[in-house]
């Protein structure tokens, strides 16, 4: 492709004009330029300005150094050190082409492409580092920080630790460390998302669902909590276990209180008509809890009208047997 520009001479009338025909692909002026008078100033295309007042304007010179080798003008690649010809007769198209295919080039101009960095697959210890596209995202880093605290049960105050902040800054200076209140909100947000995912998995299950419950007491504040877990077989015949609720149970832990918490969970997750069994510890209180729940559920939707609903935990039964056996041994001695 060629472009034509009329170049006016120094004559004010502009009667003497010379057409400038430039081949943009090779940036080589055609023969009419060779006979152009010295007082005529040629205008180079704006995107291929080679030299102006001793300064090179093309962005390609960010990747090359100008050298003089054997009385010839050369352009040396900053990455592979290859020497290419340079000069007004050659243009810069061949330099642009070399930058695109240079095997040693690790970074490209940030005005044209995203910055490249060395990235490693963190899920594989022995993975090789490779050059991959990377864009820093504050929200992604915050999410990963919250998940780390959840997985390893770190205290929320870790975000206030000075050395942890220094460590995070050394890894990514652009990351803005959050406060413990902010990370708490992030953790609760993750909980809500995971809860909705679990609800979706249980809702689409067409089979029966078995429930297990257990009571847990915190050591520091002596507060009671109940965990309710759903177990079912998915469409691919895989056993799935989803924690539906981990909730504080106020004292005293009577049959009315326990049955109310468990029944609310069944109704909230819409599994009251899909129940298979409820596994609980073998104690008289839990027997009363099951009776209260059966009175409030539709027995017709249960297996054998709910006669097999209560399953006594085998591990708890075995534990009672062992404790009773040790007690008898101590009495005999």
PDB file of C-alpha atoms in Angstrom, residues 103-312:
ATOM      1  CA  UNK A 103      12.653 -16.277  21.301  1.00  0.00           C
ATOM      2  CA  UNK A 104      14.443 -14.568  24.180  1.00  0.00           C
ATOM      3  CA  UNK A 105      11.898 -11.885  24.785  1.00  0.00           C
ATOM      4  CA  UNK A 106      10.140 -12.348  28.143  1.00  0.00           C
ATOM      5  CA  UNK A 107       8.216  -9.135  28.404  1.00  0.00           C
ATOM      6  CA  UNK A 108       6.278  -7.166  25.829  1.00  0.00           C
ATOM      7  CA  UNK A 109       5.466  -3.489  25.917  1.00  0.00           C
ATOM      8  CA  UNK A 110       2.727  -2.885  28.517  1.00  0.00           C
ATOM      9  CA  UNK A 111       1.003  -0.469  26.173  1.00  0.00           C
ATOM     10  CA  UNK A 112       0.297  -3.300  23.723  1.00  0.00           C
ATOM     11  CA  UNK A 113      -0.209  -6.378  25.857  1.00  0.00           C
ATOM     12  CA  UNK A 114      -0.675  -7.458  29.444  1.00  0.00           C
ATOM     13  CA  UNK A 115       2.497  -7.833  31.461  1.00  0.00           C
ATOM     14  CA  UNK A 116       3.889 -11.354  31.667  1.00  0.00           C
ATOM     15  CA  UNK A 117       5.302 -12.886  34.833  1.00  0.00           C
ATOM     16  CA  UNK A 118       6.582 -16.256  35.957  1.00  0.00           C
ATOM     17  CA  UNK A 119       3.681 -18.200  37.419  1.00  0.00           C
ATOM     18  CA  UNK A 120       3.625 -21.651  39.029  1.00  0.00           C
ATOM     19  CA  UNK A 121       0.810 -24.113  39.506  1.00  0.00           C
ATOM     20  CA  UNK A 122       0.476 -23.975  43.308  1.00  0.00           C
ATOM     21  CA  UNK A 123      -1.538 -27.206  43.388  1.00  0.00           C
ATOM     22  CA  UNK A 124       1.506 -29.198  42.215  1.00  0.00           C
ATOM     23  CA  UNK A 125       4.670 -29.063  44.291  1.00  0.00           C
ATOM     24  CA  UNK A 126       6.916 -30.258  41.476  1.00  0.00           C
ATOM     25  CA  UNK A 127       5.337 -28.113  38.769  1.00  0.00           C
ATOM     26  CA  UNK A 128       7.595 -26.130  36.457  1.00  0.00           C
ATOM     27  CA  UNK A 129       7.374 -22.355  36.397  1.00  0.00           C
ATOM     28  CA  UNK A 130       6.221 -20.950  33.084  1.00  0.00           C
ATOM     29  CA  UNK A 131       5.447 -17.604  31.513  1.00  0.00           C
ATOM     30  CA  UNK A 132       1.716 -17.006  31.828  1.00  0.00           C
ATOM     31  CA  UNK A 133      -0.536 -13.983  31.592  1.00  0.00           C
ATOM     32  CA  UNK A 134      -1.253 -12.492  34.998  1.00  0.00           C
ATOM     33  CA  UNK A 135      -3.387  -9.602  36.149  1.00  0.00           C
ATOM     34  CA  UNK A 136      -3.424  -8.694  39.826  1.00  0.00           C
ATOM     35  CA  UNK A 137      -6.900  -8.634  41.344  1.00  0.00           C
ATOM     36  CA  UNK A 138      -7.403  -7.301  44.882  1.00  0.00           C
ATOM     37  CA  UNK A 139     -10.698  -9.164  45.322  1.00  0.00           C
ATOM     38  CA  UNK A 140      -9.202 -12.513  44.296  1.00  0.00           C
ATOM     39  CA  UNK A 141      -6.369 -12.108  46.805  1.00  0.00           C
ATOM     40  CA  UNK A 142      -8.830 -11.177  49.553  1.00  0.00           C
ATOM     41  CA  UNK A 143     -10.886 -14.260  48.782  1.00  0.00           C
ATOM     42  CA  UNK A 144      -7.811 -16.510  48.933  1.00  0.00           C
ATOM     43  CA  UNK A 145      -6.777 -14.945  52.247  1.00  0.00           C
ATOM     44  CA  UNK A 146     -10.215 -15.646  53.728  1.00  0.00           C
ATOM     45  CA  UNK A 147     -10.142 -19.244  52.495  1.00  0.00           C
ATOM     46  CA  UNK A 148      -6.693 -19.741  54.007  1.00  0.00           C
ATOM     47  CA  UNK A 149      -7.968 -18.572  57.407  1.00  0.00           C
ATOM     48  CA  UNK A 150     -10.974 -20.914  57.130  1.00  0.00           C
ATOM     49  CA  UNK A 151      -8.963 -23.953  56.041  1.00  0.00           C
ATOM     50  CA  UNK A 152      -6.204 -23.658  58.637  1.00  0.00           C
ATOM     51  CA  UNK A 153      -8.376 -22.139  61.394  1.00  0.00           C
ATOM     52  CA  UNK A 154      -6.122 -19.127  61.787  1.00  0.00           C
ATOM     53  CA  UNK A 155      -7.300 -16.340  64.098  1.00  0.00           C
ATOM     54  CA  UNK A 156      -8.807 -13.290  62.440  1.00  0.00           C
ATOM     55  CA  UNK A 157      -6.124 -11.188  64.139  1.00  0.00           C
ATOM     56  CA  UNK A 158      -3.519 -12.617  61.738  1.00  0.00           C
ATOM     57  CA  UNK A 159      -4.275  -9.737  59.365  1.00  0.00           C
ATOM     58  CA  UNK A 160      -3.054  -7.327  62.066  1.00  0.00           C
ATOM     59  CA  UNK A 161       0.263  -9.106  62.619  1.00  0.00           C
ATOM     60  CA  UNK A 162       3.135  -6.896  61.488  1.00  0.00           C
ATOM     61  CA  UNK A 163       5.301  -9.692  60.097  1.00  0.00           C
ATOM     62  CA  UNK A 164       2.375 -11.203  58.194  1.00  0.00           C
ATOM     63  CA  UNK A 165       1.711  -7.814  56.610  1.00  0.00           C
ATOM     64  CA  UNK A 166       5.391  -7.502  55.648  1.00  0.00           C
ATOM     65  CA  UNK A 167       5.343 -10.982  54.165  1.00  0.00           C
ATOM     66  CA  UNK A 168       2.228 -10.215  52.098  1.00  0.00           C
ATOM     67  CA  UNK A 169       3.755  -6.969  50.853  1.00  0.00           C
ATOM     68  CA  UNK A 170       6.925  -8.769  49.780  1.00  0.00           C
ATOM     69  CA  UNK A 171       4.840 -11.172  47.686  1.00  0.00           C
ATOM     70  CA  UNK A 172       2.597  -8.541  46.099  1.00  0.00           C
ATOM     71  CA  UNK A 173       3.191  -4.850  46.911  1.00  0.00           C
ATOM     72  CA  UNK A 174      -0.113  -3.927  45.252  1.00  0.00           C
ATOM     73  CA  UNK A 175      -2.166  -5.942  47.740  1.00  0.00           C
ATOM     74  CA  UNK A 176      -3.882  -3.779  50.363  1.00  0.00           C
ATOM     75  CA  UNK A 177      -4.161  -5.701  53.623  1.00  0.00           C
ATOM     76  CA  UNK A 178      -7.659  -5.667  55.100  1.00  0.00           C
ATOM     77  CA  UNK A 179      -8.810  -5.337  58.711  1.00  0.00           C
ATOM     78  CA  UNK A 180     -10.163  -8.190  60.803  1.00  0.00           C
ATOM     79  CA  UNK A 181     -13.727  -6.867  60.425  1.00  0.00           C
ATOM     80  CA  UNK A 182     -13.382  -6.907  56.652  1.00  0.00           C
ATOM     81  CA  UNK A 183     -11.948 -10.415  56.587  1.00  0.00           C
ATOM     82  CA  UNK A 184     -14.808 -11.528  58.839  1.00  0.00           C
ATOM     83  CA  UNK A 185     -17.303 -10.221  56.278  1.00  0.00           C
ATOM     84  CA  UNK A 186     -15.399 -12.029  53.517  1.00  0.00           C
ATOM     85  CA  UNK A 187     -15.560 -15.304  55.466  1.00  0.00           C
ATOM     86  CA  UNK A 188     -19.303 -14.952  56.025  1.00  0.00           C
ATOM     87  CA  UNK A 189     -19.733 -14.191  52.324  1.00  0.00           C
ATOM     88  CA  UNK A 190     -17.875 -17.394  51.426  1.00  0.00           C
ATOM     89  CA  UNK A 191     -20.082 -19.301  53.890  1.00  0.00           C
ATOM     90  CA  UNK A 192     -23.260 -18.018  52.229  1.00  0.00           C
ATOM     91  CA  UNK A 193     -22.006 -18.985  48.772  1.00  0.00           C
ATOM     92  CA  UNK A 194     -20.999 -22.475  49.883  1.00  0.00           C
ATOM     93  CA  UNK A 195     -24.298 -22.859  51.713  1.00  0.00           C
ATOM     94  CA  UNK A 196     -26.242 -22.069  48.557  1.00  0.00           C
ATOM     95  CA  UNK A 197     -24.139 -24.588  46.621  1.00  0.00           C
ATOM     96  CA  UNK A 198     -24.873 -27.286  49.215  1.00  0.00           C
ATOM     97  CA  UNK A 199     -28.589 -26.464  49.127  1.00  0.00           C
ATOM     98  CA  UNK A 200     -28.589 -26.799  45.362  1.00  0.00           C
ATOM     99  CA  UNK A 201     -26.887 -30.203  45.533  1.00  0.00           C
ATOM    100  CA  UNK A 202     -29.406 -31.474  48.093  1.00  0.00           C
ATOM    101  CA  UNK A 203     -32.406 -30.040  46.235  1.00  0.00           C
ATOM    102  CA  UNK A 204     -31.527 -31.760  42.961  1.00  0.00           C
ATOM    103  CA  UNK A 205     -30.999 -35.109  44.699  1.00  0.00           C
ATOM    104  CA  UNK A 206     -33.935 -37.406  43.984  1.00  0.00           C
ATOM    105  CA  UNK A 207     -33.143 -40.065  46.585  1.00  0.00           C
ATOM    106  CA  UNK A 208     -33.438 -40.286  50.332  1.00  0.00           C
ATOM    107  CA  UNK A 209     -31.186 -38.331  52.677  1.00  0.00           C
ATOM    108  CA  UNK A 210     -29.721 -39.583  55.916  1.00  0.00           C
ATOM    109  CA  UNK A 211     -29.012 -37.150  58.749  1.00  0.00           C
ATOM    110  CA  UNK A 212     -26.376 -37.355  61.473  1.00  0.00           C
ATOM    111  CA  UNK A 213     -26.257 -35.012  64.452  1.00  0.00           C
ATOM    112  CA  UNK A 214     -23.760 -34.484  67.226  1.00  0.00           C
ATOM    113  CA  UNK A 215     -23.281 -32.078  70.097  1.00  0.00           C
ATOM    114  CA  UNK A 216     -20.009 -30.232  70.634  1.00  0.00           C
ATOM    115  CA  UNK A 217     -18.961 -28.042  73.564  1.00  0.00           C
ATOM    116  CA  UNK A 218     -16.353 -25.308  73.168  1.00  0.00           C
ATOM    117  CA  UNK A 219     -13.562 -25.471  75.720  1.00  0.00           C
ATOM    118  CA  UNK A 220     -13.030 -21.762  76.195  1.00  0.00           C
ATOM    119  CA  UNK A 221     -16.614 -20.540  76.746  1.00  0.00           C
ATOM    120  CA  UNK A 222     -18.322 -23.853  77.563  1.00  0.00           C
ATOM    121  CA  UNK A 223     -21.044 -23.253  74.999  1.00  0.00           C
ATOM    122  CA  UNK A 224     -22.926 -26.067  73.280  1.00  0.00           C
ATOM    123  CA  UNK A 225     -23.206 -26.414  69.503  1.00  0.00           C
ATOM    124  CA  UNK A 226     -25.025 -28.866  67.265  1.00  0.00           C
ATOM    125  CA  UNK A 227     -23.730 -29.969  63.885  1.00  0.00           C
ATOM    126  CA  UNK A 228     -26.183 -31.451  61.378  1.00  0.00           C
ATOM    127  CA  UNK A 229     -24.781 -33.327  58.357  1.00  0.00           C
ATOM    128  CA  UNK A 230     -26.636 -34.727  55.354  1.00  0.00           C
ATOM    129  CA  UNK A 231     -25.476 -37.913  53.621  1.00  0.00           C
ATOM    130  CA  UNK A 232     -26.806 -39.066  50.246  1.00  0.00           C
ATOM    131  CA  UNK A 233     -25.892 -40.869  47.011  1.00  0.00           C
ATOM    132  CA  UNK A 234     -25.682 -38.541  44.001  1.00  0.00           C
ATOM    133  CA  UNK A 235     -26.554 -39.296  40.379  1.00  0.00           C
ATOM    134  CA  UNK A 236     -23.110 -40.854  39.778  1.00  0.00           C
ATOM    135  CA  UNK A 237     -23.467 -43.187  42.762  1.00  0.00           C
ATOM    136  CA  UNK A 238     -20.989 -41.298  44.882  1.00  0.00           C
ATOM    137  CA  UNK A 239     -21.463 -40.771  48.609  1.00  0.00           C
ATOM    138  CA  UNK A 240     -21.862 -37.075  49.374  1.00  0.00           C
ATOM    139  CA  UNK A 241     -21.728 -35.453  52.803  1.00  0.00           C
ATOM    140  CA  UNK A 242     -22.830 -31.848  53.293  1.00  0.00           C
ATOM    141  CA  UNK A 243     -22.708 -29.975  56.602  1.00  0.00           C
ATOM    142  CA  UNK A 244     -26.056 -28.245  56.720  1.00  0.00           C
ATOM    143  CA  UNK A 245     -25.815 -26.425  60.001  1.00  0.00           C
ATOM    144  CA  UNK A 246     -23.424 -25.719  62.857  1.00  0.00           C
ATOM    145  CA  UNK A 247     -25.522 -23.820  65.348  1.00  0.00           C
ATOM    146  CA  UNK A 248     -25.339 -22.638  68.935  1.00  0.00           C
ATOM    147  CA  UNK A 249     -27.772 -24.457  71.214  1.00  0.00           C
ATOM    148  CA  UNK A 250     -28.708 -22.533  74.360  1.00  0.00           C
ATOM    149  CA  UNK A 251     -28.691 -24.301  77.713  1.00  0.00           C
ATOM    150  CA  UNK A 252     -30.262 -26.329  79.136  1.00  0.00           C
ATOM    151  CA  UNK A 253     -30.112 -28.968  76.382  1.00  0.00           C
ATOM    152  CA  UNK A 254     -33.572 -30.358  76.929  1.00  0.00           C
ATOM    153  CA  UNK A 255     -35.561 -32.483  74.493  1.00  0.00           C
ATOM    154  CA  UNK A 256     -37.676 -29.455  73.524  1.00  0.00           C
ATOM    155  CA  UNK A 257     -34.640 -27.301  72.698  1.00  0.00           C
ATOM    156  CA  UNK A 258     -32.827 -30.028  70.736  1.00  0.00           C
ATOM    157  CA  UNK A 259     -35.906 -31.074  68.765  1.00  0.00           C
ATOM    158  CA  UNK A 260     -36.681 -27.449  67.871  1.00  0.00           C
ATOM    159  CA  UNK A 261     -33.157 -26.855  66.478  1.00  0.00           C
ATOM    160  CA  UNK A 262     -33.161 -30.097  64.498  1.00  0.00           C
ATOM    161  CA  UNK A 263     -36.663 -29.606  63.103  1.00  0.00           C
ATOM    162  CA  UNK A 264     -35.875 -26.050  61.989  1.00  0.00           C
ATOM    163  CA  UNK A 265     -32.889 -27.392  60.044  1.00  0.00           C
ATOM    164  CA  UNK A 266     -34.978 -30.048  58.281  1.00  0.00           C
ATOM    165  CA  UNK A 267     -37.621 -27.526  57.251  1.00  0.00           C
ATOM    166  CA  UNK A 268     -35.097 -24.865  56.223  1.00  0.00           C
ATOM    167  CA  UNK A 269     -33.314 -27.266  53.876  1.00  0.00           C
ATOM    168  CA  UNK A 270     -36.603 -28.767  52.647  1.00  0.00           C
ATOM    169  CA  UNK A 271     -35.709 -32.379  53.390  1.00  0.00           C
ATOM    170  CA  UNK A 272     -38.504 -33.231  55.838  1.00  0.00           C
ATOM    171  CA  UNK A 273     -40.180 -35.349  53.096  1.00  0.00           C
ATOM    172  CA  UNK A 274     -36.924 -36.943  51.889  1.00  0.00           C
ATOM    173  CA  UNK A 275     -35.624 -38.270  55.202  1.00  0.00           C
ATOM    174  CA  UNK A 276     -34.184 -41.746  55.417  1.00  0.00           C
ATOM    175  CA  UNK A 277     -32.778 -41.985  58.953  1.00  0.00           C
ATOM    176  CA  UNK A 278     -31.537 -39.710  61.720  1.00  0.00           C
ATOM    177  CA  UNK A 279     -28.436 -41.000  63.523  1.00  0.00           C
ATOM    178  CA  UNK A 280     -27.973 -39.711  67.077  1.00  0.00           C
ATOM    179  CA  UNK A 281     -26.256 -40.744  70.281  1.00  0.00           C
ATOM    180  CA  UNK A 282     -27.864 -43.564  72.235  1.00  0.00           C
ATOM    181  CA  UNK A 283     -29.396 -41.706  75.163  1.00  0.00           C
ATOM    182  CA  UNK A 284     -32.877 -41.235  76.584  1.00  0.00           C
ATOM    183  CA  UNK A 285     -32.954 -37.526  75.696  1.00  0.00           C
ATOM    184  CA  UNK A 286     -32.479 -38.251  71.995  1.00  0.00           C
ATOM    185  CA  UNK A 287     -35.231 -40.874  72.113  1.00  0.00           C
ATOM    186  CA  UNK A 288     -37.591 -38.160  73.315  1.00  0.00           C
ATOM    187  CA  UNK A 289     -36.301 -35.779  70.615  1.00  0.00           C
ATOM    188  CA  UNK A 290     -37.205 -38.263  67.865  1.00  0.00           C
ATOM    189  CA  UNK A 291     -40.716 -38.724  69.282  1.00  0.00           C
ATOM    190  CA  UNK A 292     -41.318 -34.966  69.173  1.00  0.00           C
ATOM    191  CA  UNK A 293     -40.034 -34.735  65.579  1.00  0.00           C
ATOM    192  CA  UNK A 294     -42.229 -37.661  64.453  1.00  0.00           C
ATOM    193  CA  UNK A 295     -45.301 -35.927  65.855  1.00  0.00           C
ATOM    194  CA  UNK A 296     -44.552 -32.845  63.714  1.00  0.00           C
ATOM    195  CA  UNK A 297     -43.625 -34.612  60.465  1.00  0.00           C
ATOM    196  CA  UNK A 298     -45.900 -36.404  58.018  1.00  0.00           C
ATOM    197  CA  UNK A 299     -45.344 -40.068  58.770  1.00  0.00           C
ATOM    198  CA  UNK A 300     -46.626 -41.070  55.342  1.00  0.00           C
ATOM    199  CA  UNK A 301     -43.568 -39.468  53.714  1.00  0.00           C
ATOM    200  CA  UNK A 302     -41.157 -41.485  55.897  1.00  0.00           C
ATOM    201  CA  UNK A 303     -39.851 -45.023  55.469  1.00  0.00           C
ATOM    202  CA  UNK A 304     -42.156 -47.463  57.314  1.00  0.00           C
ATOM    203  CA  UNK A 305     -44.042 -44.464  58.669  1.00  0.00           C
ATOM    204  CA  UNK A 306     -40.977 -43.413  60.680  1.00  0.00           C
ATOM    205  CA  UNK A 307     -40.512 -46.601  62.670  1.00  0.00           C
ATOM    206  CA  UNK A 308     -36.887 -46.820  61.428  1.00  0.00           C
ATOM    207  CA  UNK A 309     -36.160 -43.101  61.602  1.00  0.00           C
ATOM    208  CA  UNK A 310     -33.987 -43.174  64.718  1.00  0.00           C
ATOM    209  CA  UNK A 311     -30.613 -44.868  64.258  1.00  0.00           C
ATOM    210  CA  UNK A 312     -28.451 -45.102  67.345  1.00  0.00           C
TER     211      UNK A 312
END
